[in-house]
XYZ file of C-alpha atoms in Angstrom:
515
model
C 50.501 85.656 74.141
C 51.422 89.283 73.550
C 52.005 91.526 76.510
C 48.774 93.345 77.205
C 49.383 95.160 80.448
C 48.548 98.483 78.789
C 45.323 96.994 77.483
C 44.433 95.924 81.001
C 44.919 99.497 82.162
C 42.561 101.018 79.628
C 40.131 98.125 79.140
C 38.299 98.013 75.867
C 39.674 101.338 74.717
C 42.361 99.256 73.062
C 39.831 98.075 70.527
C 39.664 101.465 68.894
C 43.290 101.117 67.850
C 43.052 97.724 66.236
C 43.867 97.605 62.545
C 42.015 94.394 61.810
C 38.996 94.478 64.100
C 38.728 97.834 65.762
C 35.526 99.546 66.717
C 36.518 103.114 65.938
C 34.279 103.494 62.903
C 35.184 104.248 59.342
C 34.465 107.954 59.353
C 31.761 110.572 59.299
C 29.905 112.481 56.628
C 30.443 116.180 56.074
C 29.048 118.904 58.316
C 29.877 121.940 56.139
C 26.432 122.102 54.548
C 23.326 123.598 56.056
C 20.885 121.081 57.526
C 17.243 121.270 56.478
C 15.180 120.074 59.429
C 12.206 119.370 57.164
C 14.108 116.611 55.349
C 13.474 112.890 55.692
C 15.980 110.134 55.037
C 15.972 106.611 53.586
C 18.199 103.870 55.008
C 18.670 100.494 53.310
C 19.359 97.830 55.939
C 20.403 94.278 55.143
C 17.894 92.422 57.317
C 14.259 92.603 58.363
C 12.848 92.256 61.878
C 11.544 88.901 63.030
C 9.626 87.614 66.052
C 7.079 90.447 66.155
C 9.571 93.008 67.504
C 10.498 90.912 70.538
C 13.461 92.671 72.120
C 15.249 89.437 72.960
C 15.514 88.817 69.199
C 17.516 90.558 66.470
C 14.529 92.874 65.973
C 16.102 94.981 68.724
C 18.928 95.915 66.348
C 16.408 97.318 63.860
C 14.760 99.441 66.557
C 18.152 100.648 67.799
C 19.630 101.609 64.420
C 16.313 103.316 63.597
C 16.710 105.715 66.516
C 13.779 104.332 68.495
C 15.184 101.998 71.144
C 17.593 103.131 73.872
C 19.417 101.323 76.695
C 20.655 102.171 80.181
C 24.285 102.308 79.065
C 25.933 102.727 75.688
C 29.227 101.502 74.282
C 31.051 104.504 72.851
C 33.373 103.271 70.113
C 35.401 106.483 69.942
C 36.161 106.394 73.670
C 36.352 102.617 73.859
C 34.220 102.417 76.976
C 30.687 102.151 78.327
C 29.083 105.571 78.871
C 25.779 106.821 80.377
C 22.602 106.677 78.289
C 19.230 106.243 80.056
C 21.217 105.681 83.238
C 23.498 108.479 84.436
C 25.738 106.387 86.692
C 26.171 102.917 88.150
C 28.135 101.155 90.832
C 28.707 97.662 92.149
C 27.215 97.726 95.644
C 28.042 94.098 96.490
C 29.728 91.190 94.686
C 26.348 90.193 93.188
C 24.563 93.568 92.885
C 24.822 96.578 90.594
C 22.789 99.774 91.046
C 21.904 101.996 88.058
C 20.626 105.564 88.521
C 17.877 106.447 86.031
C 18.138 109.734 84.122
C 15.719 112.509 85.134
C 13.375 114.159 82.653
C 13.057 111.317 80.142
C 9.629 110.545 78.728
C 8.557 107.641 76.606
C 7.092 108.566 73.239
C 3.612 107.869 74.651
C 4.108 110.687 77.163
C 4.687 108.581 80.285
C 7.754 109.079 82.468
C 10.808 106.856 82.475
C 11.026 105.505 86.029
C 13.001 102.864 87.851
C 9.860 100.765 88.001
C 9.279 100.926 84.235
C 12.935 100.090 83.567
C 12.788 97.081 85.886
C 9.597 95.869 84.207
C 11.151 96.148 80.749
C 14.308 94.264 81.749
C 12.330 91.560 83.528
C 10.276 91.100 80.368
C 13.480 90.217 78.506
C 14.531 87.853 81.308
C 11.185 86.036 81.144
C 11.302 85.513 77.383
C 10.961 81.939 76.165
C 14.352 82.297 74.461
C 16.125 85.044 76.444
C 18.611 87.442 74.900
C 22.155 86.137 74.669
C 23.493 89.137 76.585
C 20.830 89.184 79.283
C 19.416 85.845 80.385
C 18.509 84.123 83.700
C 21.806 82.264 83.615
C 23.576 85.635 83.794
C 21.103 87.833 85.675
C 19.081 86.595 88.652
C 16.676 89.509 88.743
C 15.996 93.225 88.354
C 14.140 95.432 90.821
C 13.494 99.104 91.516
C 14.933 99.908 94.940
C 13.609 103.494 94.883
C 12.127 105.938 92.358
C 15.439 106.431 90.517
C 17.477 103.292 91.208
C 17.385 99.915 89.479
C 19.285 97.000 91.020
C 20.563 94.177 88.823
C 21.427 90.977 90.702
C 23.653 88.234 89.291
C 24.078 84.583 90.355
C 27.867 85.001 90.428
C 30.151 88.007 90.475
C 30.025 89.562 87.006
C 32.331 92.491 86.195
C 30.688 93.059 82.793
C 27.140 93.958 83.887
C 27.450 97.572 82.566
C 28.473 96.121 79.192
C 25.417 93.858 79.188
C 23.101 96.815 79.836
C 24.474 98.413 76.650
C 23.187 95.483 74.591
C 20.320 96.552 72.330
C 18.383 93.533 73.616
C 18.077 95.355 76.954
C 16.357 98.341 75.339
C 13.692 100.023 77.439
C 10.080 100.350 76.284
C 7.169 101.839 78.222
C 4.802 99.558 80.161
C 2.166 99.973 77.444
C 4.418 98.127 74.994
C 3.911 94.889 76.924
C 0.122 94.912 77.272
C -0.644 92.563 74.365
C 0.464 89.105 73.353
C 3.454 90.572 71.524
C 5.758 93.530 72.150
C 4.582 96.790 70.552
C 7.359 99.377 70.115
C 5.155 101.842 68.213
C 5.071 105.020 70.271
C 6.688 103.344 73.267
C 10.438 104.040 72.835
C 12.522 106.887 74.291
C 14.673 107.645 71.220
C 14.778 110.562 68.746
C 12.518 108.756 66.250
C 9.184 107.064 66.810
C 7.890 104.298 64.514
C 4.531 105.139 62.971
C 3.948 102.376 60.410
C 5.519 99.318 58.874
C 5.227 97.165 55.807
C 5.952 93.643 56.968
C 9.439 92.546 55.887
C 9.705 95.640 53.675
C 10.110 98.855 55.642
C 9.638 100.820 58.859
C 8.543 104.478 58.777
C 9.495 106.819 61.618
C 8.742 110.432 62.563
C 10.718 112.888 64.649
C 10.227 112.660 68.416
C 9.695 116.367 69.132
C 10.026 115.769 72.889
C 13.311 113.893 72.760
C 15.282 114.192 76.002
C 18.600 114.335 74.143
C 18.035 117.598 72.272
C 16.628 118.753 68.947
C 16.193 116.074 66.279
C 17.565 117.264 62.944
C 15.406 115.120 60.636
C 11.641 115.176 60.175
C 11.653 111.409 59.910
C 13.022 108.379 58.134
C 12.219 105.194 56.296
C 14.284 102.106 57.028
C 13.993 99.599 54.198
C 14.781 95.926 54.572
C 16.777 95.072 51.442
C 18.417 91.662 51.714
C 20.082 91.883 48.290
C 23.422 93.653 48.578
C 23.558 94.672 44.927
C 20.170 96.357 45.290
C 21.338 98.280 48.364
C 24.359 99.502 46.422
C 22.286 100.479 43.389
C 19.736 102.417 45.428
C 22.291 104.620 47.160
C 23.992 105.236 43.809
C 20.741 106.391 42.163
C 19.606 108.372 45.190
C 16.686 106.089 46.061
C 18.422 105.573 49.404
C 20.492 108.056 51.393
C 22.404 105.456 53.430
C 23.005 101.822 52.503
C 24.505 99.473 55.081
C 26.756 96.476 54.516
C 27.805 97.009 50.917
C 29.188 93.823 49.289
C 32.752 93.811 47.965
C 31.527 93.283 44.394
C 29.808 96.683 44.421
C 32.666 98.732 45.837
C 34.391 99.641 42.583
C 31.270 101.204 41.069
C 30.362 103.077 44.252
C 33.849 104.436 44.835
C 33.646 106.187 41.468
C 30.007 107.262 41.824
C 29.283 110.992 42.111
C 27.641 112.225 45.310
C 28.399 108.963 47.167
C 30.920 108.345 49.944
C 32.056 104.839 50.877
C 32.846 104.499 54.579
C 34.849 101.548 55.875
C 35.415 100.442 59.450
C 37.481 97.646 60.876
C 35.052 95.146 62.318
C 35.324 92.072 64.564
C 33.397 90.078 61.978
C 34.514 86.857 60.285
C 32.789 85.118 57.391
C 32.420 81.561 58.635
C 31.398 78.185 57.293
C 29.549 76.777 60.296
C 29.632 72.985 60.507
C 27.141 70.870 62.427
C 29.462 69.198 64.947
C 26.472 67.315 66.304
C 26.029 64.887 63.424
C 28.078 62.794 61.028
C 30.392 63.296 59.327
C 31.079 66.616 61.099
C 31.218 64.991 64.543
C 34.675 63.660 63.611
C 37.447 66.198 64.221
C 39.648 64.696 61.502
C 36.871 65.240 58.966
C 36.548 68.889 60.010
C 40.310 69.328 59.790
C 40.262 67.749 56.328
C 37.819 70.377 55.109
C 39.992 73.104 56.621
C 43.063 71.796 54.813
C 41.164 71.666 51.533
C 40.317 75.384 51.436
C 42.406 78.002 49.657
C 41.610 81.037 51.788
C 44.109 83.311 50.045
C 42.467 82.695 46.684
C 39.034 83.176 48.240
C 39.974 86.551 49.711
C 41.597 87.701 46.487
C 38.809 86.597 44.163
C 35.385 86.863 45.813
C 36.360 89.635 48.224
C 38.588 91.399 45.697
C 41.258 91.958 48.333
C 38.844 93.742 50.708
C 39.153 90.969 53.313
C 42.026 88.984 54.800
C 42.268 85.184 55.276
C 41.124 84.266 58.777
C 43.495 82.790 61.339
C 40.866 81.149 63.515
C 37.929 82.559 65.482
C 39.729 85.877 66.149
C 41.584 88.281 63.899
C 45.334 88.316 64.659
C 45.187 91.975 65.712
C 42.614 91.439 68.461
C 44.171 91.732 71.930
C 42.834 88.307 72.985
C 44.227 86.429 69.969
C 47.269 84.190 70.369
C 50.459 85.400 68.675
C 50.890 81.992 67.073
C 47.604 82.188 65.133
C 48.099 82.059 61.380
C 45.719 81.484 58.492
C 45.761 77.816 57.382
C 47.303 77.022 53.994
C 45.674 74.756 51.466
C 47.115 71.215 51.571
C 45.082 68.822 49.433
C 47.189 65.764 50.222
C 46.950 66.356 53.970
C 43.204 66.769 53.562
C 42.887 63.412 51.810
C 44.880 61.676 54.564
C 42.647 63.212 57.213
C 39.558 62.029 55.332
C 40.949 58.507 55.298
C 41.667 58.723 59.037
C 38.078 59.850 59.603
C 36.764 56.877 57.628
C 34.741 59.188 55.419
C 32.780 57.805 52.470
C 30.899 60.064 50.075
C 27.488 58.450 50.475
C 25.606 61.718 49.956
C 26.302 65.301 48.914
C 26.747 67.611 51.883
C 24.687 70.798 51.756
C 25.918 74.364 52.217
C 23.272 76.970 52.976
C 24.374 80.328 51.557
C 22.641 83.252 53.280
C 21.258 85.586 50.611
C 21.604 88.681 52.832
C 25.316 88.503 52.036
C 25.490 88.692 48.258
C 29.056 87.369 48.136
C 28.143 84.119 49.873
C 26.838 82.570 46.653
C 30.323 82.912 45.147
C 32.007 81.870 48.389
C 29.932 78.686 48.412
C 30.960 77.924 44.837
C 34.652 78.301 45.683
C 34.257 76.002 48.704
C 32.338 73.509 46.574
C 35.248 73.358 44.098
C 37.855 73.040 46.874
C 36.009 70.157 48.521
C 35.353 68.408 45.223
C 39.139 68.196 44.793
C 39.381 65.964 47.891
C 36.353 63.833 47.062
C 33.689 65.566 49.165
C 30.604 66.367 47.049
C 28.681 69.499 48.029
C 25.359 71.028 46.999
C 24.428 74.678 47.564
C 21.113 76.127 48.664
C 20.417 79.871 48.907
C 18.147 80.941 51.773
C 17.220 84.010 53.758
C 18.648 83.691 57.227
C 15.258 83.956 58.948
C 13.996 80.873 57.114
C 17.190 78.899 57.740
C 17.709 79.715 61.426
C 15.122 77.355 63.002
C 16.575 74.265 61.320
C 20.140 75.390 61.980
C 19.510 75.965 65.694
C 17.744 72.597 65.869
C 20.733 70.845 64.271
C 18.935 69.958 61.036
C 21.654 71.071 58.641
C 25.147 70.255 57.375
C 26.906 73.587 56.799
C 25.847 77.216 56.654
C 27.724 80.278 55.465
C 27.117 83.137 57.822
C 28.974 85.654 59.937
C 28.811 86.914 63.495
C 30.232 90.083 64.886
C 32.172 88.952 67.939
C 31.190 92.052 69.909
C 27.570 92.373 68.814
C 25.929 90.938 71.950
C 28.101 92.982 74.297
C 31.295 94.927 73.585
C 33.434 92.130 74.982
C 33.919 88.672 73.419
C 32.477 86.866 76.442
C 29.014 87.205 74.915
C 30.040 85.664 71.601
C 32.170 82.935 73.171
C 29.412 81.934 75.574
C 26.425 82.028 73.246
C 28.137 80.472 70.228
C 30.301 77.699 71.641
C 29.425 76.625 75.182
C 27.410 73.437 75.650
C 24.328 75.412 76.666
C 25.012 78.357 74.366
C 21.802 79.902 73.080
C 23.312 80.567 69.635
C 25.460 77.471 69.273
C 24.966 76.955 65.526
C 27.919 74.546 65.518
C 26.343 72.265 68.167
C 29.786 72.059 69.751
C 30.192 70.919 73.353
C 33.524 70.644 75.170
C 33.933 70.560 78.968
C 37.428 72.075 78.875
C 36.182 74.999 76.793
C 33.176 75.602 79.064
C 35.429 75.683 82.114
C 37.657 78.348 80.517
C 34.651 80.519 79.630
C 33.160 80.184 83.119
C 36.457 81.357 84.615
C 36.656 84.281 82.170
C 33.120 85.428 83.033
C 34.066 85.998 86.678
C 37.510 87.491 86.017
C 37.566 91.260 86.559
C 41.200 91.835 85.594
C 41.221 92.652 81.886
C 44.641 91.169 81.141
C 43.775 87.866 82.802
C 40.396 87.733 81.074
C 41.984 88.296 77.663
C 44.405 85.440 78.288
C 41.453 83.161 78.973
C 39.765 84.299 75.753
C 42.952 83.411 73.874
C 42.948 79.956 75.458
C 39.305 79.474 74.447
C 40.135 80.479 70.889
C 42.982 77.981 70.771
C 40.593 75.187 71.826
C 38.136 76.124 69.081
C 40.927 76.169 66.517
C 42.427 72.892 67.772
C 39.044 71.202 67.416
C 38.427 72.810 63.991
C 34.918 73.599 65.194
C 34.173 75.762 62.160
C 35.923 76.963 59.035
C 36.781 80.619 59.623
C 37.215 82.084 56.144
C 38.008 85.802 55.999
C 38.007 88.794 58.330
C 35.746 91.459 56.877
C 35.244 95.194 57.123
C 31.990 97.029 57.720
C 31.262 99.056 54.589
C 28.494 101.652 54.272
C 27.637 103.966 51.372
C 26.261 107.432 52.086
C 24.956 110.225 49.858
C 26.864 113.503 50.050
C 23.860 115.442 51.359
C 23.744 113.321 54.521
C 25.259 115.230 57.429
C 26.692 114.156 60.779
C 26.499 110.444 60.020
C 28.990 108.470 62.117
C 29.544 104.910 60.950
C 29.021 102.281 63.623
C 30.827 99.019 62.758
C 28.388 97.145 64.987
C 25.355 98.624 63.138
C 23.523 99.572 66.341
C 23.354 103.347 65.919
C 22.524 104.736 62.478
C 19.809 107.365 62.968
C 20.566 109.728 65.842
C 19.304 113.153 66.884
C 22.340 114.663 65.160
C 21.886 112.860 61.820
C 20.841 115.475 59.278
C 20.295 116.094 55.591
C 21.016 119.143 53.463
C 18.191 120.685 51.503
C 17.778 119.696 47.873
């Protein structure tokens, strides 16, 4: 374990300096042109909202990046810390209680005032969800109440030093009471952000207008359209032709054409995101650790990174990138060893009685090629594989229920909260709400429980490293390559700051030059 005493002193500010998985962003667009406040903008996003805009779902990310949904706190990547947003300050008033002071002068887009009572109601709505948000659930938060007109108290079942981080999760976004009057959540006209949604085309687009009464200052755009384009090549083509002004998550295969395209800038940011082949540890043959290790030994990650990712990604050395402050120094990317893989298969008693299926998520255009490479690697050790392409929304129910073999996907380790405790808890504990791997290990759960109540940053990072070593030892999944966040932006877009976590895209400052 590397010495991380300096990291402990500055907390998550260290993440902005990471070369492999930092959160500092890839850059900004120019500000030397004159903004035209009558302009509108088009953003191509890689996924569509699901679950009728329920904030406990990934729909919250769409509302956040669209400039509608806001939270009590906000993780500032440049500063590497949690900063005020709808709350101006907070303090831990007892081991189990945190008080947040609500900002004065904020109105919801329906004209009602932001109050402690409305904030508490919104947060309790998330807590009461049938499937609560990974960052804000009853197992983590006991309750929320307004103690006076401007103070909201968050109570936890055990001491939790990361409550301010959890209130920066987009899943804890605040909507007005009117948003919760029907059977489903209605964000239209009920956010606090610089843009208000006015219409949608289901699974196609969301149209937004300027919020002229925004508490955070003048909004520089008249409005925006966020399009849900799952095909990466299409997103790249639309920003190149000018059909879109900003395209998020550009695939590696499109980078060469965009980098030479006139009037287009390609922004890259280090990101704590790893392309992963998730394996269903809950059923045969994946419930045998030797079988999982055999598959790991069969893969040629260096060739995968060089071919499919065209050198824009690095072979993964386990669940963390080597540069992350909670990764063990000893972590190295596994090398292909076909003979070792065959011996492990024999030890596992594996017989090829059926082809194993890989689901390749179509939202990531490169996954079709990644699946083909894996298919060839596994064929060489006698493991037949079939490939099925699916949109993630259609695949998720079966995957969460354990009705699958393998799925190619990726998770940003800091997407739930800007600390890996969210990812490590949701994805790998026995009761994890996003445990695609269906992995359960008492030793691992004990380490995570200890980390969750550890306030000292250095000690917590050591526990994260230990958890990562357990996951790697058990070969829970096949971690393939560490990726970058790559956006493409037209040259007439002004004041755009790339967010590697894709939470904040449209802000009050985002602008566009006149044509």
